[in-house]
Amino acid sequence: MVNNYINLNNTEIYSYIFDKYGLINNDVCVCIRNAYDHPGRSFNKEYYMKSINYLQSIGRKIDNIYILSDTNDLWLEEDGYNLVQIKECDIIQFYFGLLCNNMILSCSTFHLWIAYFNPKACIIHGKTDLFTPEYNLKLDTWIDINKI
């Protein structure tokens, strides 16, 4: 039903992404949210680093780390990773996330929707009210980094 409203196969958008960023194969999409409107909903550097290390420990090759965020806080740069911040409109960020094989989620419903529409990706999440029994918005295949 959602596909009646959203065209996830827009070749013009994909062409734009491939022309600008190249192929996105062995990469991680890191979703960062500065939760100014919801204090306590942001994840810290430890969460993201633990998630990246976990992906590497299960054999995921990481060539690039793509940041999907509305913030300029790129603290991962100091850790020697090849970072690319996707400074694009929401729809380009959405399509970009669909191309990534690995995603580390933030506490954002925007990033959550990208994960829902990307069944091929290895999805890592942390503790958030989005995944409490009251809401239970996560899929069974997603990995709770706090249980690793």
mmCIF file of C-alpha atoms in Angstrom:
data_model
loop_
_atom_site.group_PDB
_atom_site.id
_atom_site.type_symbol
_atom_site.label_atom_id
_atom_site.label_comp_id
_atom_site.label_asym_id
_atom_site.label_seq_id
_atom_site.Cartn_x
_atom_site.Cartn_y
_atom_site.Cartn_z
ATOM 1 C CA MET A 1 0.000 0.000 0.000
ATOM 2 C CA VAL A 2 2.821 2.440 0.818
ATOM 3 C CA ASN A 3 4.296 1.858 -2.626
ATOM 4 C CA ASN A 4 1.166 3.501 -4.044
ATOM 5 C CA TYR A 5 2.335 6.749 -2.442
ATOM 6 C CA ILE A 6 6.113 6.458 -2.570
ATOM 7 C CA ASN A 7 8.082 5.505 -5.663
ATOM 8 C CA LEU A 8 11.145 3.720 -4.279
ATOM 9 C CA ASN A 9 12.412 3.018 -7.798
ATOM 10 C CA ASN A 10 13.003 6.567 -8.998
ATOM 11 C CA THR A 11 15.935 6.100 -11.377
ATOM 12 C CA GLU A 12 16.650 9.835 -11.550
ATOM 13 C CA ILE A 13 17.310 9.978 -7.817
ATOM 14 C CA TYR A 14 19.464 6.857 -7.886
ATOM 15 C CA SER A 15 21.425 8.215 -10.864
ATOM 16 C CA TYR A 16 22.023 11.449 -8.988
ATOM 17 C CA ILE A 17 23.346 9.523 -5.968
ATOM 18 C CA PHE A 18 25.591 7.232 -8.036
ATOM 19 C CA ASP A 19 26.954 10.167 -10.065
ATOM 20 C CA LYS A 20 27.769 12.169 -6.950
ATOM 21 C CA TYR A 21 28.840 9.438 -4.482
ATOM 22 C CA GLY A 22 29.728 6.413 -6.614
ATOM 23 C CA LEU A 23 28.770 2.852 -5.784
ATOM 24 C CA ILE A 24 27.751 2.214 -2.208
ATOM 25 C CA ASN A 25 28.767 -1.358 -1.411
ATOM 26 C CA ASN A 26 30.926 -2.000 1.644
ATOM 27 C CA ASP A 27 29.649 0.922 3.571
ATOM 28 C CA VAL A 28 27.852 1.903 6.735
ATOM 29 C CA CYS A 29 25.067 4.415 6.971
ATOM 30 C CA VAL A 30 25.309 6.075 10.370
ATOM 31 C CA CYS A 31 22.162 7.893 11.407
ATOM 32 C CA ILE A 32 22.756 10.672 13.908
ATOM 33 C CA ARG A 33 20.078 12.798 15.493
ATOM 34 C CA ASN A 34 20.646 15.759 17.733
ATOM 35 C CA ALA A 35 17.501 15.494 19.763
ATOM 36 C CA TYR A 36 17.146 19.095 20.825
ATOM 37 C CA ASP A 37 13.393 18.608 20.911
ATOM 38 C CA HIS A 38 13.648 15.379 22.956
ATOM 39 C CA PRO A 39 16.570 15.544 25.415
ATOM 40 C CA GLY A 40 18.004 12.127 26.214
ATOM 41 C CA ARG A 41 17.116 10.655 22.819
ATOM 42 C CA SER A 42 20.558 11.115 21.248
ATOM 43 C CA PHE A 43 23.076 8.276 21.222
ATOM 44 C CA ASN A 44 26.660 8.953 22.175
ATOM 45 C CA LYS A 45 29.966 8.191 20.462
ATOM 46 C CA GLU A 46 30.349 4.923 22.407
ATOM 47 C CA TYR A 47 27.130 3.555 20.867
ATOM 48 C CA TYR A 48 28.269 4.303 17.328
ATOM 49 C CA MET A 49 31.820 3.007 17.867
ATOM 50 C CA LYS A 50 30.549 -0.216 19.476
ATOM 51 C CA SER A 51 28.197 -0.702 16.520
ATOM 52 C CA ILE A 52 30.963 -0.104 13.953
ATOM 53 C CA ASN A 53 33.274 -2.499 15.798
ATOM 54 C CA TYR A 54 30.508 -5.111 15.917
ATOM 55 C CA LEU A 55 29.954 -4.868 12.166
ATOM 56 C CA GLN A 56 33.673 -5.394 11.587
ATOM 57 C CA SER A 57 33.715 -8.351 14.019
ATOM 58 C CA ILE A 58 31.045 -10.174 11.988
ATOM 59 C CA GLY A 59 33.058 -9.714 8.799
ATOM 60 C CA ARG A 60 31.427 -6.631 7.355
ATOM 61 C CA LYS A 61 33.987 -4.695 5.329
ATOM 62 C CA ILE A 62 33.675 -0.957 5.827
ATOM 63 C CA ASP A 63 35.091 1.264 3.091
ATOM 64 C CA ASN A 64 33.127 4.392 3.931
ATOM 65 C CA ILE A 65 30.902 5.688 6.670
ATOM 66 C CA TYR A 66 28.059 7.816 5.401
ATOM 67 C CA ILE A 67 26.432 10.170 7.876
ATOM 68 C CA LEU A 68 22.714 10.816 7.549
ATOM 69 C CA SER A 69 22.045 13.659 9.920
ATOM 70 C CA ASP A 70 20.795 17.150 10.436
ATOM 71 C CA THR A 71 23.855 17.931 12.539
ATOM 72 C CA ASN A 72 27.447 18.854 11.748
ATOM 73 C CA ASP A 73 28.804 16.891 14.712
ATOM 74 C CA LEU A 74 31.188 14.562 12.885
ATOM 75 C CA TRP A 75 33.189 13.361 15.870
ATOM 76 C CA LEU A 76 33.972 10.095 14.045
ATOM 77 C CA GLU A 77 36.554 11.968 11.947
ATOM 78 C CA GLU A 78 39.044 11.773 14.776
ATOM 79 C CA ASP A 79 38.923 7.970 14.625
ATOM 80 C CA GLY A 80 40.405 7.737 11.128
ATOM 81 C CA TYR A 81 37.350 6.621 9.181
ATOM 82 C CA ASN A 82 36.580 7.811 5.682
ATOM 83 C CA LEU A 83 33.474 9.865 6.429
ATOM 84 C CA VAL A 84 31.056 11.398 3.998
ATOM 85 C CA GLN A 85 28.232 13.515 5.320
ATOM 86 C CA ILE A 86 25.210 13.344 3.052
ATOM 87 C CA LYS A 87 24.190 16.997 3.026
ATOM 88 C CA GLU A 88 21.112 16.524 0.913
ATOM 89 C CA CYS A 89 17.374 16.997 1.188
ATOM 90 C CA ASP A 90 15.381 14.366 3.069
ATOM 91 C CA ILE A 91 14.318 12.409 -0.023
ATOM 92 C CA ILE A 92 17.929 12.034 -1.236
ATOM 93 C CA GLN A 93 18.985 10.960 2.272
ATOM 94 C CA PHE A 94 16.119 8.453 2.299
ATOM 95 C CA TYR A 95 17.120 6.906 -1.034
ATOM 96 C CA PHE A 96 20.775 6.949 -0.001
ATOM 97 C CA GLY A 97 19.962 4.944 3.114
ATOM 98 C CA LEU A 98 18.176 2.367 0.963
ATOM 99 C CA LEU A 99 21.457 1.681 -0.840
ATOM 100 C CA CYS A 100 23.541 0.944 2.267
ATOM 101 C CA ASN A 101 24.195 -2.637 3.348
ATOM 102 C CA ASN A 102 24.690 -1.653 6.991
ATOM 103 C CA MET A 103 22.790 0.876 9.080
ATOM 104 C CA ILE A 104 23.317 2.146 12.590
ATOM 105 C CA LEU A 105 20.095 3.774 13.690
ATOM 106 C CA SER A 106 19.501 6.871 15.750
ATOM 107 C CA CYS A 107 16.404 7.590 17.834
ATOM 108 C CA SER A 108 14.641 9.010 14.814
ATOM 109 C CA THR A 109 11.488 7.839 13.086
ATOM 110 C CA PHE A 110 12.907 9.221 9.814
ATOM 111 C CA HIS A 111 15.839 6.806 10.044
ATOM 112 C CA LEU A 112 13.511 4.071 11.241
ATOM 113 C CA TRP A 113 11.491 4.327 8.026
ATOM 114 C CA ILE A 114 14.647 4.019 5.934
ATOM 115 C CA ALA A 115 15.493 0.826 7.829
ATOM 116 C CA TYR A 116 11.996 -0.597 7.258
ATOM 117 C CA PHE A 117 12.353 -0.159 3.518
ATOM 118 C CA ASN A 118 15.881 -1.625 3.397
ATOM 119 C CA PRO A 119 15.450 -5.358 4.131
ATOM 120 C CA LYS A 120 18.908 -6.273 2.794
ATOM 121 C CA ALA A 121 20.757 -4.159 5.350
ATOM 122 C CA CYS A 122 22.239 -5.268 8.653
ATOM 123 C CA ILE A 123 20.411 -2.936 11.046
ATOM 124 C CA ILE A 124 21.840 -2.066 14.459
ATOM 125 C CA HIS A 125 19.898 -0.148 17.075
ATOM 126 C CA GLY A 126 20.281 0.950 20.662
ATOM 127 C CA LYS A 127 17.905 1.356 23.561
ATOM 128 C CA THR A 128 15.169 3.822 22.742
ATOM 129 C CA ASP A 129 11.523 4.346 23.533
ATOM 130 C CA LEU A 130 10.781 3.443 19.902
ATOM 131 C CA PHE A 131 11.515 -0.196 20.753
ATOM 132 C CA THR A 132 9.805 -0.538 24.121
ATOM 133 C CA PRO A 133 7.025 -3.126 24.469
ATOM 134 C CA GLU A 134 4.543 -0.257 24.297
ATOM 135 C CA TYR A 135 5.591 0.603 20.712
ATOM 136 C CA ASN A 136 7.756 -2.363 19.608
ATOM 137 C CA LEU A 137 8.689 -0.801 16.267
ATOM 138 C CA LYS A 138 11.781 -2.928 15.588
ATOM 139 C CA LEU A 139 11.978 -5.934 13.308
ATOM 140 C CA ASP A 140 13.179 -9.319 14.557
ATOM 141 C CA THR A 141 16.223 -9.275 12.258
ATOM 142 C CA TRP A 142 17.576 -6.043 13.736
ATOM 143 C CA ILE A 143 20.443 -6.254 16.202
ATOM 144 C CA ASP A 144 20.213 -4.632 19.632
ATOM 145 C CA ILE A 145 23.801 -3.536 20.295
ATOM 146 C CA ASN A 146 23.107 -3.531 24.046
ATOM 147 C CA LYS A 147 22.605 -7.310 23.929
ATOM 148 C CA ILE A 148 25.966 -7.998 22.269
#
